[in-house]
Amino acid sequence: MTDTTQHIRVLVLPGDGVGPEVVSSALEVLDVAVTGTSLSIELDHQPVGMEAFRKHGVFIREQTLDAACNADAVLFGAEGGADWDAVRLTSGLQGALLQLRQRLQLYANIRPIRSWPLCTSTSPLRSDVSKNADLVIVRELSGGVYTGLPRETRRVGDQSVAVDTQSYSSEQISRVSRLAMQLAKRRSHNLVSIDKANVMETGRLWRSVVTEIARNDFKDVQLEHLYADYFLYALIQNPRRFDVVLADNLFGDLASDCAGAIAGSLGLLPSASYGLATRTVFLEPVHGAAPDIAGTHRSNPIGAILCVAMMLEHVCQRDDLALVIVKAVEQSLESGISTPDIGGTATNRDLTESIVGRIRWLRSKPK
Ligand code: NAD
Ligand code: IPM
Ligand code: MN
């Protein structure tokens, strides 16, 4: 370890629903994880989602988008819920999350999924199927049906016709493929790429670009192509078959929620995204605002807490500290402290305090 202080600027965007609660847990973890190290963390909190709309009439202000570009890391909670949906429909305003993704030109969203001790009992899969699952979905985040044009609803005769466009350039496919292959090289050297090349033009381009890159530049990566529908089936049949999975924007979104069921709860999944605009790493739990449990203190903070572990690894290159957080999460779950989504009665606070206490203890142990 060097004694030069590493100064990290984190933009904190708690957002809606359970967002503020899980982000507050994550910040407690960040604080205890870096205390006494050479890392100094500067936090800037700004409103997004309904809080920003109530104060400023937009889901995210220009200055917040600028602040995101200037930060080393952004920690985003969640956006959404019934009031947000209603405002978005009537105002036509674009949500903060999609604006942030566009401004930072986020193109690769890394979503690790693993089964945790005891959570196998809340996974709908038999524990012999879900246990020891450990995979990463690399989701393309800049293109596909999320950004393709035209996107509109037209009148055609007496009908309304809505159009979304799935569009991919070879460059969009290529850059995320390379990142997924580099990740595969650091893990098992296996990569599964999913598409619908049997139906979609974009699927055919996707498959040919991925194949070409593997053939030319990643000869040591074993590449397998699967149709996205069969992949979801195979994932549930045998999650241990998969290590790194490359998916387009929409298939990656669907696949990662599905994989949440393997882990035992959507509340357990973190993610980190890389952009083209700046070096900012964007951290967000995979789950949403969870309006059904917001305000009841039942939210699982682990997805957001693991975002902090990803921040320490991807932004600060402190894999050692990231590992301490993961160990503390593991030990807390092993000790039976669980929120209701993973079969327990603990509150968000109980679980956060347990994890924070274990990080303190793990860090105080002589090496
Ligand atoms: P959701 O992820 O908010 O909730 C799905 C289910 O998972 C709910 O039963 C919820 O209680 C549970 N859940 C989610 N996070 C949890 C946590 N941390 N702890 C315990 N349980 C948790 O998805 P949804 O219901 O489809 O969407 C609700 C709103 O959130 C919508 O407005 C949607 O657009 C938005 N959304 C936002 C994001 C984001 O901000 N990143 C992601 C997904 C959905
Ligand atoms: C996610 C979410 C977002 C998406 C929504 C909230 C726009 O579901 O990050 O998984 O569809 O990408
Ligand atoms: Mn999603």
Short mmCIF file of C-alpha atoms and ligand atoms in Angstrom, two decimals:
data_model
loop_
_atom_site.label_atom_id
_atom_site.label_comp_id
_atom_site.label_asym_id
_atom_site.label_seq_id
_atom_site.Cartn_x
_atom_site.Cartn_y
_atom_site.Cartn_z
CA MET A 1 0.00 0.00 0.00
CA THR A 2 1.20 3.48 -0.85
CA ASP A 3 1.01 6.34 1.61
CA THR A 4 -0.09 8.81 -1.07
CA THR A 5 -3.72 9.72 -0.50
CA GLN A 6 -6.04 8.69 -3.30
CA HIS A 7 -8.87 11.20 -3.51
CA ILE A 8 -12.13 9.82 -4.95
CA ARG A 9 -15.11 12.02 -5.85
CA VAL A 10 -18.40 10.19 -5.59
CA LEU A 11 -21.67 11.66 -6.86
CA VAL A 12 -24.50 10.19 -4.78
CA LEU A 13 -27.96 10.00 -6.39
CA PRO A 14 -30.32 8.19 -3.98
CA GLY A 15 -33.50 8.70 -6.05
CA ASP A 16 -36.89 7.11 -5.38
CA GLY A 17 -38.52 4.35 -3.35
CA VAL A 18 -35.98 2.17 -1.57
CA GLY A 19 -33.13 4.06 -3.29
CA PRO A 20 -32.33 6.42 -0.37
CA GLU A 21 -32.45 3.59 2.17
CA VAL A 22 -30.09 1.24 0.29
CA VAL A 23 -27.75 4.09 -0.68
CA SER A 24 -27.49 5.18 2.93
CA SER A 25 -26.48 1.60 3.87
CA ALA A 26 -23.93 1.59 1.05
CA LEU A 27 -22.40 4.86 2.26
CA GLU A 28 -22.02 3.53 5.80
CA VAL A 29 -20.18 0.56 4.35
CA LEU A 30 -17.99 2.79 2.20
CA ASP A 31 -17.09 4.89 5.22
CA VAL A 32 -16.09 1.96 7.42
CA ALA A 33 -14.29 0.19 4.56
CA VAL A 34 -11.98 3.14 3.80
CA THR A 35 -11.38 4.42 7.34
CA GLY A 36 -7.69 4.24 8.10
CA THR A 37 -6.68 3.63 4.47
CA SER A 38 -5.04 5.97 1.98
CA LEU A 39 -8.40 6.56 0.32
CA SER A 40 -10.18 9.82 0.91
CA ILE A 41 -13.77 9.99 -0.31
CA GLU A 42 -15.58 13.20 -1.20
CA LEU A 43 -19.36 12.84 -1.44
CA ASP A 44 -21.70 15.12 -3.37
CA HIS A 45 -25.42 14.35 -2.91
CA GLN A 46 -27.88 15.52 -5.56
CA PRO A 47 -31.57 14.81 -6.17
CA VAL A 48 -32.84 12.70 -9.07
CA GLY A 49 -36.25 11.24 -9.87
CA MET A 50 -39.28 12.55 -7.98
CA GLU A 51 -37.22 14.57 -5.52
CA ALA A 52 -35.64 16.49 -8.41
CA PHE A 53 -39.02 16.84 -10.11
CA ARG A 54 -40.63 18.33 -6.99
CA LYS A 55 -37.75 20.75 -6.45
CA HIS A 56 -36.76 21.60 -10.02
CA GLY A 57 -39.45 20.30 -12.42
CA VAL A 58 -37.13 17.77 -14.08
CA PHE A 59 -35.96 14.24 -13.19
CA ILE A 60 -32.34 15.36 -13.35
CA ARG A 61 -30.76 18.79 -13.68
CA GLU A 62 -28.08 19.72 -16.21
CA GLN A 63 -25.68 20.44 -13.36
CA THR A 64 -26.17 16.92 -12.01
CA LEU A 65 -25.39 15.44 -15.44
CA ASP A 66 -22.24 17.60 -15.54
CA ALA A 67 -21.32 16.54 -12.01
CA ALA A 68 -21.65 12.89 -13.09
CA CYS A 69 -19.15 13.48 -15.88
CA ASN A 70 -16.71 15.07 -13.45
CA ALA A 71 -16.99 12.39 -10.74
CA ASP A 72 -14.80 9.32 -10.35
CA ALA A 73 -17.86 7.30 -9.42
CA VAL A 74 -21.63 7.75 -9.40
CA LEU A 75 -23.67 5.80 -6.87
CA PHE A 76 -27.27 5.64 -8.07
CA GLY A 77 -30.10 4.23 -5.91
CA ALA A 78 -33.27 3.79 -7.94
CA GLU A 79 -35.84 5.71 -9.92
CA GLY A 80 -39.50 5.00 -10.43
CA GLY A 81 -42.77 4.20 -8.73
CA ALA A 82 -46.39 5.13 -9.41
CA ASP A 83 -45.98 8.92 -9.03
CA TRP A 84 -42.86 8.89 -11.22
CA ASP A 85 -44.68 6.81 -13.87
CA ALA A 86 -47.61 9.25 -13.86
CA VAL A 87 -45.38 12.33 -14.20
CA ARG A 88 -43.35 10.71 -16.96
CA LEU A 89 -46.44 9.80 -18.96
CA THR A 90 -48.07 13.19 -18.69
CA SER A 91 -44.92 15.32 -19.01
CA GLY A 92 -43.00 13.26 -21.57
CA LEU A 93 -39.83 13.95 -19.53
CA GLN A 94 -37.07 11.39 -19.86
CA GLY A 95 -36.02 9.58 -16.70
CA ALA A 96 -32.76 10.46 -14.93
CA LEU A 97 -31.23 7.02 -15.35
CA LEU A 98 -31.54 6.95 -19.13
CA GLN A 99 -30.25 10.54 -19.36
CA LEU A 100 -27.23 9.62 -17.24
CA ARG A 101 -26.53 6.59 -19.40
CA GLN A 102 -26.64 8.78 -22.50
CA ARG A 103 -24.56 11.63 -21.09
CA LEU A 104 -21.83 9.33 -19.81
CA GLN A 105 -22.16 7.19 -22.95
CA LEU A 106 -22.29 4.11 -20.78
CA TYR A 107 -21.80 1.13 -23.06
CA ALA A 108 -21.03 -1.84 -20.83
CA ASN A 109 -22.98 -2.80 -17.75
CA ILE A 110 -21.35 -5.51 -15.65
CA ARG A 111 -23.85 -7.46 -13.54
CA PRO A 112 -22.30 -10.17 -11.34
CA ILE A 113 -24.63 -12.82 -9.93
CA ARG A 114 -23.78 -15.46 -7.37
CA SER A 115 -25.60 -17.66 -4.95
CA TRP A 116 -24.98 -16.78 -1.32
CA PRO A 117 -24.95 -19.02 1.75
CA LEU A 118 -28.47 -19.75 2.98
CA CYS A 119 -30.07 -17.67 0.19
CA THR A 120 -30.35 -20.90 -1.76
CA SER A 121 -33.38 -21.55 0.47
CA THR A 122 -35.17 -18.46 -0.90
CA SER A 123 -34.23 -19.14 -4.49
CA PRO A 124 -37.13 -20.87 -6.23
CA LEU A 125 -34.53 -23.25 -7.64
CA ARG A 126 -33.56 -26.35 -5.69
CA SER A 127 -30.45 -25.63 -3.67
CA ASP A 128 -28.46 -28.29 -5.54
CA VAL A 129 -29.23 -26.33 -8.73
CA SER A 130 -28.58 -22.79 -7.48
CA LYS A 131 -25.66 -23.42 -5.14
CA ASN A 132 -22.23 -22.17 -6.22
CA ALA A 133 -23.65 -20.23 -9.16
CA ASP A 134 -21.21 -17.46 -10.02
CA LEU A 135 -21.62 -15.64 -13.30
CA VAL A 136 -21.37 -12.18 -14.79
CA ILE A 137 -23.76 -10.74 -17.34
CA VAL A 138 -22.15 -8.09 -19.52
CA ARG A 139 -25.03 -6.03 -20.85
CA GLU A 140 -24.59 -3.66 -23.79
CA LEU A 141 -25.98 -0.38 -22.46
CA SER A 142 -25.88 2.22 -25.22
CA GLY A 143 -27.93 0.84 -28.06
CA GLY A 144 -30.54 -1.62 -29.22
CA VAL A 145 -34.21 -0.99 -28.75
CA TYR A 146 -33.50 1.48 -25.91
CA THR A 147 -32.13 4.11 -28.27
CA GLY A 148 -33.02 3.06 -31.83
CA LEU A 149 -35.06 5.47 -33.98
CA PRO A 150 -37.80 5.85 -35.00
CA ARG A 151 -39.60 5.51 -31.72
CA GLU A 152 -43.15 6.75 -31.93
CA THR A 153 -46.85 6.00 -31.83
CA ARG A 154 -48.64 6.73 -35.10
CA ARG A 155 -52.23 6.71 -36.25
CA VAL A 156 -52.67 4.26 -39.09
CA GLY A 157 -56.29 4.33 -40.21
CA ASP A 158 -58.37 3.75 -37.10
CA GLN A 159 -55.48 2.07 -35.27
CA SER A 160 -52.67 3.34 -33.06
CA VAL A 161 -49.38 1.75 -34.02
CA ALA A 162 -46.36 1.98 -31.71
CA VAL A 163 -42.88 1.56 -33.14
CA ASP A 164 -39.58 0.91 -31.34
CA THR A 165 -36.44 0.26 -33.32
CA GLN A 166 -33.78 -2.30 -32.51
CA SER A 167 -30.59 -0.98 -34.05
CA TYR A 168 -26.91 -1.87 -33.56
CA SER A 169 -23.75 -0.74 -35.29
CA SER A 170 -20.75 -3.04 -35.53
CA GLU A 171 -18.81 -0.55 -33.35
CA GLN A 172 -21.41 -0.75 -30.55
CA ILE A 173 -21.21 -4.55 -30.62
CA SER A 174 -17.46 -4.63 -30.93
CA ARG A 175 -16.56 -2.46 -27.92
CA VAL A 176 -18.76 -4.33 -25.45
CA SER A 177 -17.61 -7.69 -26.86
CA ARG A 178 -14.00 -6.79 -26.26
CA LEU A 179 -14.74 -5.85 -22.67
CA ALA A 180 -16.62 -9.13 -22.12
CA MET A 181 -13.74 -11.12 -23.64
CA GLN A 182 -11.19 -9.36 -21.46
CA LEU A 183 -13.31 -10.24 -18.45
CA ALA A 184 -13.60 -13.86 -19.63
CA LYS A 185 -9.79 -14.00 -19.84
CA ARG A 186 -9.57 -12.99 -16.19
CA ARG A 187 -12.08 -15.69 -15.20
CA SER A 188 -12.66 -19.10 -16.83
CA HIS A 189 -11.93 -18.13 -20.47
CA ASN A 190 -15.52 -19.06 -21.34
CA LEU A 191 -17.92 -16.62 -22.94
CA VAL A 192 -21.51 -17.22 -23.94
CA SER A 193 -23.02 -14.61 -26.25
CA ILE A 194 -26.79 -14.48 -26.60
CA ASP A 195 -28.87 -13.13 -29.48
CA LYS A 196 -31.80 -13.93 -31.75
CA ALA A 197 -29.77 -14.39 -34.92
CA ASN A 198 -32.40 -16.84 -36.11
CA VAL A 199 -34.95 -14.00 -36.34
CA MET A 200 -33.34 -10.57 -36.14
CA GLU A 201 -31.03 -8.65 -38.46
CA THR A 202 -29.34 -7.13 -35.39
CA GLY A 203 -28.88 -10.67 -34.05
CA ARG A 204 -27.07 -11.72 -37.22
CA LEU A 205 -24.75 -8.71 -37.07
CA TRP A 206 -24.22 -9.29 -33.33
CA ARG A 207 -23.17 -12.90 -33.90
CA SER A 208 -20.85 -12.16 -36.80
CA VAL A 209 -19.07 -9.26 -35.03
CA VAL A 210 -18.60 -11.25 -31.81
CA THR A 211 -17.31 -14.27 -33.75
CA GLU A 212 -14.85 -12.15 -35.72
CA ILE A 213 -13.39 -10.47 -32.62
CA ALA A 214 -12.96 -13.77 -30.81
CA ARG A 215 -11.33 -15.35 -33.87
CA ASN A 216 -8.92 -12.48 -34.45
CA ASP A 217 -8.06 -11.15 -31.01
CA PHE A 218 -9.18 -13.58 -28.30
CA LYS A 219 -8.15 -17.02 -29.52
CA ASP A 220 -7.83 -18.15 -25.91
CA VAL A 221 -11.51 -17.42 -25.14
CA GLN A 222 -13.97 -20.25 -25.75
CA LEU A 223 -16.95 -18.57 -27.36
CA GLU A 224 -20.38 -20.14 -27.54
CA HIS A 225 -23.45 -18.53 -29.12
CA LEU A 226 -26.88 -19.30 -27.74
CA TYR A 227 -30.29 -18.05 -28.74
CA ALA A 228 -31.54 -15.77 -25.99
CA ASP A 229 -34.73 -17.75 -25.35
CA TYR A 230 -32.86 -21.03 -24.92
CA PHE A 231 -30.24 -19.26 -22.78
CA LEU A 232 -32.88 -18.25 -20.21
CA TYR A 233 -34.06 -21.86 -20.08
CA ALA A 234 -30.51 -23.19 -19.73
CA LEU A 235 -29.70 -20.59 -17.06
CA ILE A 236 -32.52 -21.83 -14.87
CA GLN A 237 -31.73 -25.48 -15.63
CA ASN A 238 -28.08 -25.20 -14.69
CA PRO A 239 -26.70 -21.78 -13.64
CA ARG A 240 -23.25 -23.26 -12.97
CA ARG A 241 -22.87 -23.88 -16.72
CA PHE A 242 -22.32 -20.13 -17.23
CA ASP A 243 -19.46 -17.80 -16.38
CA VAL A 244 -19.36 -14.64 -18.53
CA VAL A 245 -22.47 -13.92 -20.60
CA LEU A 246 -22.61 -11.18 -23.25
CA ALA A 247 -26.02 -9.76 -24.09
CA ASP A 248 -27.55 -6.81 -25.88
CA ASN A 249 -29.35 -4.07 -23.97
CA LEU A 250 -32.79 -5.68 -23.78
CA PHE A 251 -31.76 -9.33 -23.44
CA GLY A 252 -29.24 -8.31 -20.76
CA ASP A 253 -31.94 -6.48 -18.83
CA LEU A 254 -34.26 -9.50 -18.93
CA ALA A 255 -31.52 -12.01 -18.21
CA SER A 256 -30.22 -10.19 -15.15
CA ASP A 257 -33.59 -9.96 -13.40
CA CYS A 258 -34.08 -13.64 -14.18
CA ALA A 259 -30.67 -14.38 -12.69
CA GLY A 260 -31.78 -12.52 -9.55
CA ALA A 261 -34.02 -15.47 -8.84
CA ILE A 262 -30.97 -17.75 -8.85
CA ALA A 263 -29.27 -15.54 -6.27
CA GLY A 264 -32.44 -15.59 -4.14
CA SER A 265 -33.50 -11.95 -4.53
CA LEU A 266 -33.20 -9.08 -6.95
CA GLY A 267 -32.07 -7.04 -3.95
CA LEU A 268 -28.73 -8.88 -3.93
CA LEU A 269 -27.42 -7.79 -7.34
CA PRO A 270 -24.99 -4.89 -7.90
CA SER A 271 -23.78 -3.49 -11.21
CA ALA A 272 -21.05 -1.24 -12.58
CA SER A 273 -21.00 0.49 -15.94
CA TYR A 274 -18.24 1.90 -18.10
CA GLY A 275 -18.68 4.85 -20.44
CA LEU A 276 -17.01 6.44 -23.43
CA ALA A 277 -17.52 10.07 -22.40
CA THR A 278 -15.37 10.05 -19.25
CA ARG A 279 -13.66 7.66 -16.85
CA THR A 280 -16.58 7.83 -14.43
CA VAL A 281 -17.71 4.40 -13.22
CA PHE A 282 -21.46 4.26 -12.71
CA LEU A 283 -22.68 2.03 -9.89
CA GLU A 284 -26.30 0.99 -9.45
CA PRO A 285 -28.03 -1.98 -7.92
CA VAL A 286 -29.93 -3.98 -10.55
CA HIS A 287 -33.23 -3.65 -8.70
CA GLY A 288 -35.67 -0.75 -9.02
CA ALA A 289 -37.52 1.52 -6.62
CA ALA A 290 -39.44 -1.44 -5.11
CA PRO A 291 -42.52 0.71 -4.39
CA ASP A 292 -44.28 -2.27 -2.78
CA ILE A 293 -41.85 -2.21 0.17
CA ALA A 294 -40.59 1.40 0.12
CA GLY A 295 -40.85 3.04 3.55
CA THR A 296 -41.23 -0.28 5.41
CA HIS A 297 -37.48 -0.73 6.18
CA ARG A 298 -37.66 -4.14 4.52
CA SER A 299 -35.31 -3.36 1.64
CA ASN A 300 -32.29 -5.55 1.16
CA PRO A 301 -29.20 -3.30 1.11
CA ILE A 302 -26.82 -5.94 -0.25
CA GLY A 303 -27.10 -4.99 -3.95
CA ALA A 304 -26.16 -1.40 -3.12
CA ILE A 305 -23.48 -2.50 -0.64
CA LEU A 306 -21.89 -4.72 -3.29
CA CYS A 307 -21.87 -1.65 -5.58
CA VAL A 308 -19.43 -0.17 -3.06
CA ALA A 309 -17.27 -3.30 -3.35
CA MET A 310 -17.35 -2.86 -7.15
CA MET A 311 -16.43 0.82 -6.71
CA LEU A 312 -13.40 -0.08 -4.58
CA GLU A 313 -12.33 -2.63 -7.16
CA HIS A 314 -13.07 -0.77 -10.40
CA VAL A 315 -12.38 2.84 -9.36
CA CYS A 316 -9.80 2.54 -6.57
CA GLN A 317 -8.11 -0.75 -7.56
CA ARG A 318 -8.53 -1.87 -3.95
CA ASP A 319 -9.60 -5.48 -4.50
CA ASP A 320 -8.47 -6.17 -0.93
CA LEU A 321 -11.11 -3.82 0.51
CA ALA A 322 -13.74 -5.09 -1.92
CA LEU A 323 -13.06 -8.60 -0.69
CA VAL A 324 -13.53 -7.55 2.93
CA ILE A 325 -17.02 -6.26 2.05
CA VAL A 326 -17.92 -9.45 0.22
CA LYS A 327 -16.69 -11.53 3.17
CA ALA A 328 -18.70 -9.42 5.61
CA VAL A 329 -21.85 -9.90 3.50
CA GLU A 330 -21.18 -13.63 3.35
CA GLN A 331 -20.69 -13.90 7.11
CA SER A 332 -23.78 -11.85 7.90
CA LEU A 333 -25.91 -14.06 5.69
CA GLU A 334 -24.32 -17.18 7.17
CA SER A 335 -25.22 -15.93 10.64
CA GLY A 336 -28.88 -15.93 9.54
CA ILE A 337 -29.49 -12.16 9.42
CA SER A 338 -31.82 -11.79 6.46
CA THR A 339 -34.34 -9.28 5.19
CA PRO A 340 -37.81 -10.63 4.22
CA ASP A 341 -36.96 -11.02 0.51
CA ILE A 342 -34.39 -13.65 1.51
CA GLY A 343 -36.59 -15.35 4.03
CA GLY A 344 -35.82 -13.49 7.26
CA THR A 345 -37.34 -10.85 9.50
CA ALA A 346 -34.38 -8.48 9.77
CA THR A 347 -34.76 -4.86 8.73
CA ASN A 348 -32.48 -3.08 6.33
CA ARG A 349 -30.86 -1.49 9.42
CA ASP A 350 -30.21 -4.83 11.18
CA LEU A 351 -28.51 -6.25 8.11
CA THR A 352 -26.51 -3.07 7.45
CA GLU A 353 -25.31 -2.93 11.06
CA SER A 354 -24.29 -6.56 10.94
CA ILE A 355 -22.30 -6.04 7.74
CA VAL A 356 -20.68 -2.83 9.02
CA GLY A 357 -19.72 -4.56 12.29
CA ARG A 358 -18.15 -7.45 10.44
CA ILE A 359 -16.16 -5.15 8.15
CA ARG A 360 -14.79 -3.41 11.26
CA TRP A 361 -13.89 -6.74 12.78
CA LEU A 362 -12.32 -8.15 9.60
CA ARG A 363 -10.27 -4.99 9.13
CA SER A 364 -9.06 -5.00 12.73
CA LYS A 365 -7.71 -8.56 12.49
CA PRO A 366 -3.94 -8.73 12.15
CA LYS A 367 -2.97 -9.78 8.59
P1 NAD B 1 -38.28 -3.54 -8.69
O1 NAD B 1 -36.91 -4.04 -8.89
O2 NAD B 1 -38.43 -2.19 -8.14
O3 NAD B 1 -39.09 -4.56 -7.77
C1 NAD B 1 -39.36 -5.91 -8.17
C2 NAD B 1 -39.59 -6.77 -6.91
O4 NAD B 1 -38.34 -6.98 -6.26
C3 NAD B 1 -40.53 -6.12 -5.89
O5 NAD B 1 -41.31 -7.11 -5.28
C4 NAD B 1 -39.57 -5.52 -4.87
O6 NAD B 1 -40.08 -5.41 -3.58
C5 NAD B 1 -38.40 -6.50 -4.93
N1 NAD B 1 -37.15 -5.80 -4.62
C6 NAD B 1 -36.47 -4.97 -5.44
N2 NAD B 1 -35.41 -4.46 -4.80
C7 NAD B 1 -35.43 -4.98 -3.56
C8 NAD B 1 -34.59 -4.82 -2.43
N3 NAD B 1 -33.50 -4.04 -2.44
N4 NAD B 1 -34.91 -5.51 -1.30
C9 NAD B 1 -35.97 -6.31 -1.26
N5 NAD B 1 -36.81 -6.50 -2.30
C10 NAD B 1 -36.54 -5.83 -3.43
O7 NAD B 1 -38.99 -3.64 -10.13
P2 NAD B 1 -40.44 -3.16 -10.60
O8 NAD B 1 -41.44 -3.42 -9.53
O9 NAD B 1 -40.63 -3.76 -11.94
O10 NAD B 1 -40.27 -1.59 -10.79
C11 NAD B 1 -40.68 -0.61 -9.83
C12 NAD B 1 -40.28 0.77 -10.34
O11 NAD B 1 -38.85 0.86 -10.39
C13 NAD B 1 -40.76 1.07 -11.76
O12 NAD B 1 -41.13 2.43 -11.82
C14 NAD B 1 -39.56 0.79 -12.63
O13 NAD B 1 -39.54 1.54 -13.82
C15 NAD B 1 -38.42 1.20 -11.71
N6 NAD B 1 -37.13 0.53 -11.95
C16 NAD B 1 -36.04 1.30 -11.72
C17 NAD B 1 -34.77 0.74 -11.86
C18 NAD B 1 -33.59 1.60 -11.54
O14 NAD B 1 -33.75 2.71 -11.08
N7 NAD B 1 -32.38 1.12 -11.74
C19 NAD B 1 -34.64 -0.60 -12.17
C20 NAD B 1 -35.80 -1.37 -12.37
C21 NAD B 1 -37.04 -0.79 -12.24
C1 IPM B 2 -32.37 -1.68 -15.23
C2 IPM B 2 -33.74 -1.05 -15.32
C3 IPM B 2 -33.77 0.04 -16.38
C4 IPM B 2 -33.56 -0.59 -17.75
C5 IPM B 2 -35.04 0.89 -16.40
C6 IPM B 2 -35.40 1.43 -15.06
C7 IPM B 2 -34.92 2.01 -17.38
O1 IPM B 2 -34.70 -2.03 -15.55
O2 IPM B 2 -31.37 -0.96 -15.16
O3 IPM B 2 -32.27 -2.92 -15.20
O4 IPM B 2 -34.52 -1.07 -18.38
O5 IPM B 2 -32.42 -0.59 -18.19
MN MN B 3 -33.97 -4.06 -15.35
#
